[in-house]
């Protein structure tokens, strides 16, 4: 296993180029689950056209490979709930359509329930041994999880955050991370939304005002600095 470098790298980003140290950086891939990216899952139950999300899969796969190669910590999150629904706020349930609520049975098993086929990661982005999985009941990955503990134990200070959807779970996590003092870098092409206009505005919101929540960049910019160092 590669040990991540302690030397800083600088990546082209908005609102300005930003440095990060591989050894104190984690890649957090948000909710690349079948329930969001495939037909008949939670995303579709909410009335969304899920095929729109798939553009971010190939860039995510490439970024994940480069991060693994560089020895950078990788964390995957999944949105989902206990089978007895004890961890679903009634308010969240109330906003699901009848017959397609969280816990109802769909073609990929019970919608957004841990252990069901739809709750699992898409086959392109499966985990490997040693990578932490955070099962989260909310949109933000810090809410009601041990993510902050896992990161602080490894002295992680920079988070590269990507996944789906840009303006919902990615944004919630970016905001939570920013408030906790992490440096946040978001590769925009590794994020996806059911609404293209929300995707682009959500990315702009992160880097506006001098980087109010963090930095935005691309997978190719990150991969090129990581590979340059590895060579
Ligand atoms: N509906 C939507 O855009 N997103 C979610 O419900 N969860 C995540 O973003 N993962």
PDB file of C-alpha atoms in Angstrom, residues 5-6 30 36-37 64 71 77 111 116 151 196 201 217 219:
ATOM      1  CA  UNK A   5       3.115  12.108   0.528  1.00  0.00           C
ATOM      2  CA  UNK A   6       3.612  14.767   3.192  1.00  0.00           C
ATOM      3  CA  UNK A  30     -21.023  10.927  -1.531  1.00  0.00           C
ATOM      4  CA  UNK A  36     -29.810   7.465  -6.873  1.00  0.00           C
ATOM      5  CA  UNK A  37     -28.157   6.448 -10.157  1.00  0.00           C
ATOM      6  CA  UNK A  64     -10.780   7.432  -7.256  1.00  0.00           C
ATOM      7  CA  UNK A  71      -2.269   6.579  -1.047  1.00  0.00           C
ATOM      8  CA  UNK A  77     -20.941   7.456   2.111  1.00  0.00           C
ATOM      9  CA  UNK A 111     -36.157   1.894  -1.023  1.00  0.00           C
ATOM     10  CA  UNK A 116     -30.973  -3.731   0.111  1.00  0.00           C
ATOM     11  CA  UNK A 151     -11.166  12.070  10.031  1.00  0.00           C
ATOM     12  CA  UNK A 196     -28.191  20.838 -14.522  1.00  0.00           C
ATOM     13  CA  UNK A 201     -25.187  27.161  -9.380  1.00  0.00           C
ATOM     14  CA  UNK A 217     -11.749  22.321  -9.489  1.00  0.00           C
ATOM     15  CA  UNK A 219     -10.928  15.773 -11.818  1.00  0.00           C
TER      16      UNK A 219
END
